[in-house]
Amino acid sequence: MTVELLHPRTRTDVEQTLRAASEAGTRVSIVGGRRHLDKGNPAEVDAELWTTQLDRVIAYEPAEMLVVVQSGMRCGTLAELLAEHGQEWPADAPLDATVGGVIASASSSSRRLTVGPLRDTVVEMELVTGDGRPVTSGARTVKNVTGYDVHRLMTGSLGTLGVITQVALKVRPLPERAVSVVAQGGLEVAAAIAAGVPRTAGVVATPGEVEVRVEGWAGEVDPIVASIGDLAGSVTILDGVPFPRAPWWTWPDPGTIVEAAVAPSRLARVLDGAIRYAALAGVGLAWIGVSSSDDLASTRARVAAAGGIAPAVRGPGGLGETSLAAPDVHRRLRSSFDPAGILAPGRAWGSDATAR
Ligand SMILES: Cc1cc2nc3c(=O)[nH]c(=O)nc-3n(C[C@H](O)[C@H](O)[C@H](O)COP(=O)(O)OP(=O)(O)OC[C@H]3O[C@@H](n4cnc5c(N)ncnc54)[C@H](O)[C@@H]3O)c2cc1C
């Protein structure tokens, strides 16, 4: 089947394109950097709407710690611009991922113990609904504003509610010093560090190794590193490396990977028997490599028993069965944002692939 490629250059283009698609019943997948498209149930589509030509900087006020960009801007381009002023948008995404793609997949940084969840960085959003209506949500201020927080709803919507066209993002100062501290051990050591050492930015456990990010003012870093050494024994300190050094989306031959989300105290139960994983201690997220459909089923059963969910984020497997909280609310939201049901039908939880 031929998939039509759509390359809007302005928000008006997006409005016209989606209005026409809704009228014709053309099913559309929204595409940014194409790095995270496996997340969600498979969605058969007639067209791809690429956001990569919506890539302008609209406003940047370093003193206000706010940047306004179009959604197709590459994360690497944004990082360069902000670094010139000693600032960052803490998403830690691949350089060719887009700002809109990171937000629509709610990919919060592994440093979230310090930088917080991604959705809190989005203060204003312009979007276009499935039937081509423009919507603006939030405001370019860090103070609360009235109105529905549609921009928070859009964070993690996987391209099923509308096209994010522009966002205002809170940025932060780049840390003066950032190091990764590597210790031997597993999840137990990682959990002890996350619970016992204040002000770590992220603690990742992989089989046999724990990697901890420590960042801040130069004088703050050494005492935190020393506390980690007290808990974990001998450690290696690495300057100037990304965190984590090998994010799971760079694993070679990844096969299927699920993203398990559970209460942090239940991570150990979920990882029991897993051979390849990376777990964020203190957060309750783990990326687990599964080798077969039986392995996928048993991993999901362990996660469900721990009260969590485990969508596949790489390879086949989709979102998996889960009882959706408030399914009617989901349905009503989808039908009001995308009345013709054209946006990646079936991709999100509780959506019907046949609804058109
Ligand atoms: C928890 C976590 C998981 C990650 N998983 C991956 C991974 O699997 N692979 C990887 O390379 N990196 C991953 N990263 C790093 C990075 O966050 C992603 O690469 C990035 O989010 C993908 O951006 P993209 O532009 O490539 O999005 P795409 O892959 O193009 O799109 C991702 C999703 O967002 C939707 N979308 C894209 N743009 C818009 C828009 N403007 N409006 C509305 N919807 C839109 C798409 O329809 C799709 O559902 C992950 C990071 C974290 C913290």
PDB file of C-alpha atoms in Angstrom, residues 65-69 71 78 89-91 98-108 115-127 136-145 148-156 164-172:
ATOM      1  CA  MET A  65      14.358  30.803  30.907  1.00  0.00           C
ATOM      2  CA  LEU A  66      11.745  30.224  28.224  1.00  0.00           C
ATOM      3  CA  VAL A  67      12.048  29.148  24.614  1.00  0.00           C
ATOM      4  CA  VAL A  68       9.234  28.945  22.061  1.00  0.00           C
ATOM      5  CA  VAL A  69       9.821  26.627  19.100  1.00  0.00           C
ATOM      6  CA  SER A  71       7.363  21.145  17.120  1.00  0.00           C
ATOM      7  CA  LEU A  78      17.549  23.190  20.181  1.00  0.00           C
ATOM      8  CA  TRP A  89      15.775  21.633  27.808  1.00  0.00           C
ATOM      9  CA  PRO A  90      16.280  18.495  29.865  1.00  0.00           C
ATOM     10  CA  ALA A  91      14.880  15.822  27.557  1.00  0.00           C
ATOM     11  CA  THR A  98      11.953  16.267  17.366  1.00  0.00           C
ATOM     12  CA  VAL A  99      10.624  18.362  20.215  1.00  0.00           C
ATOM     13  CA  GLY A 100       7.029  17.383  19.313  1.00  0.00           C
ATOM     14  CA  GLY A 101       7.911  13.684  19.146  1.00  0.00           C
ATOM     15  CA  VAL A 102       9.520  13.747  22.573  1.00  0.00           C
ATOM     16  CA  ILE A 103       6.460  15.481  24.059  1.00  0.00           C
ATOM     17  CA  ALA A 104       3.913  13.256  22.271  1.00  0.00           C
ATOM     18  CA  SER A 105       5.729  10.167  23.551  1.00  0.00           C
ATOM     19  CA  ALA A 106       6.180  11.672  27.058  1.00  0.00           C
ATOM     20  CA  SER A 107       9.817  10.623  27.093  1.00  0.00           C
ATOM     21  CA  SER A 108      11.017  12.130  30.359  1.00  0.00           C
ATOM     22  CA  VAL A 115      14.865  17.792  36.331  1.00  0.00           C
ATOM     23  CA  GLY A 116      11.323  16.471  36.914  1.00  0.00           C
ATOM     24  CA  PRO A 117       8.884  15.009  34.415  1.00  0.00           C
ATOM     25  CA  LEU A 118       8.881  16.291  30.847  1.00  0.00           C
ATOM     26  CA  ARG A 119       5.261  17.494  30.962  1.00  0.00           C
ATOM     27  CA  ASP A 120       6.189  20.078  33.602  1.00  0.00           C
ATOM     28  CA  THR A 121       8.525  21.779  31.113  1.00  0.00           C
ATOM     29  CA  VAL A 122       5.716  22.474  28.621  1.00  0.00           C
ATOM     30  CA  VAL A 123       3.954  25.686  29.631  1.00  0.00           C
ATOM     31  CA  GLU A 124       2.139  26.574  26.415  1.00  0.00           C
ATOM     32  CA  MET A 125       1.166  24.601  23.334  1.00  0.00           C
ATOM     33  CA  GLU A 126      -0.403  25.249  19.971  1.00  0.00           C
ATOM     34  CA  LEU A 127      -1.971  22.238  18.323  1.00  0.00           C
ATOM     35  CA  THR A 136      -3.876  27.052  22.180  1.00  0.00           C
ATOM     36  CA  SER A 137      -3.390  25.853  25.741  1.00  0.00           C
ATOM     37  CA  GLY A 138      -1.403  27.246  28.677  1.00  0.00           C
ATOM     38  CA  ALA A 139       0.545  30.514  28.612  1.00  0.00           C
ATOM     39  CA  ARG A 140       4.109  31.768  28.392  1.00  0.00           C
ATOM     40  CA  THR A 141       4.304  32.219  32.111  1.00  0.00           C
ATOM     41  CA  VAL A 142       5.249  29.824  34.850  1.00  0.00           C
ATOM     42  CA  LYS A 143       2.268  31.037  36.879  1.00  0.00           C
ATOM     43  CA  ASN A 144      -0.992  29.114  36.772  1.00  0.00           C
ATOM     44  CA  VAL A 145      -3.486  30.160  34.135  1.00  0.00           C
ATOM     45  CA  TYR A 148      -8.062  23.250  30.626  1.00  0.00           C
ATOM     46  CA  ASP A 149      -4.506  21.935  30.610  1.00  0.00           C
ATOM     47  CA  VAL A 150      -4.808  20.492  27.116  1.00  0.00           C
ATOM     48  CA  HIS A 151      -1.023  20.684  26.748  1.00  0.00           C
ATOM     49  CA  ARG A 152      -0.673  18.180  29.601  1.00  0.00           C
ATOM     50  CA  LEU A 153      -3.211  15.877  27.965  1.00  0.00           C
ATOM     51  CA  MET A 154      -1.268  16.046  24.704  1.00  0.00           C
ATOM     52  CA  THR A 155       1.940  14.979  26.474  1.00  0.00           C
ATOM     53  CA  GLY A 156       2.017  11.244  25.858  1.00  0.00           C
ATOM     54  CA  ILE A 164       1.410  19.662  18.262  1.00  0.00           C
ATOM     55  CA  THR A 165       2.668  22.574  16.145  1.00  0.00           C
ATOM     56  CA  GLN A 166       4.407  24.861  18.640  1.00  0.00           C
ATOM     57  CA  VAL A 167       5.444  24.788  22.295  1.00  0.00           C
ATOM     58  CA  ALA A 168       6.795  27.152  24.924  1.00  0.00           C
ATOM     59  CA  LEU A 169       9.302  25.283  27.071  1.00  0.00           C
ATOM     60  CA  LYS A 170      10.783  26.048  30.450  1.00  0.00           C
ATOM     61  CA  VAL A 171      14.543  25.644  30.235  1.00  0.00           C
ATOM     62  CA  ARG A 172      17.131  25.356  32.999  1.00  0.00           C
TER      63      ARG A 172
END
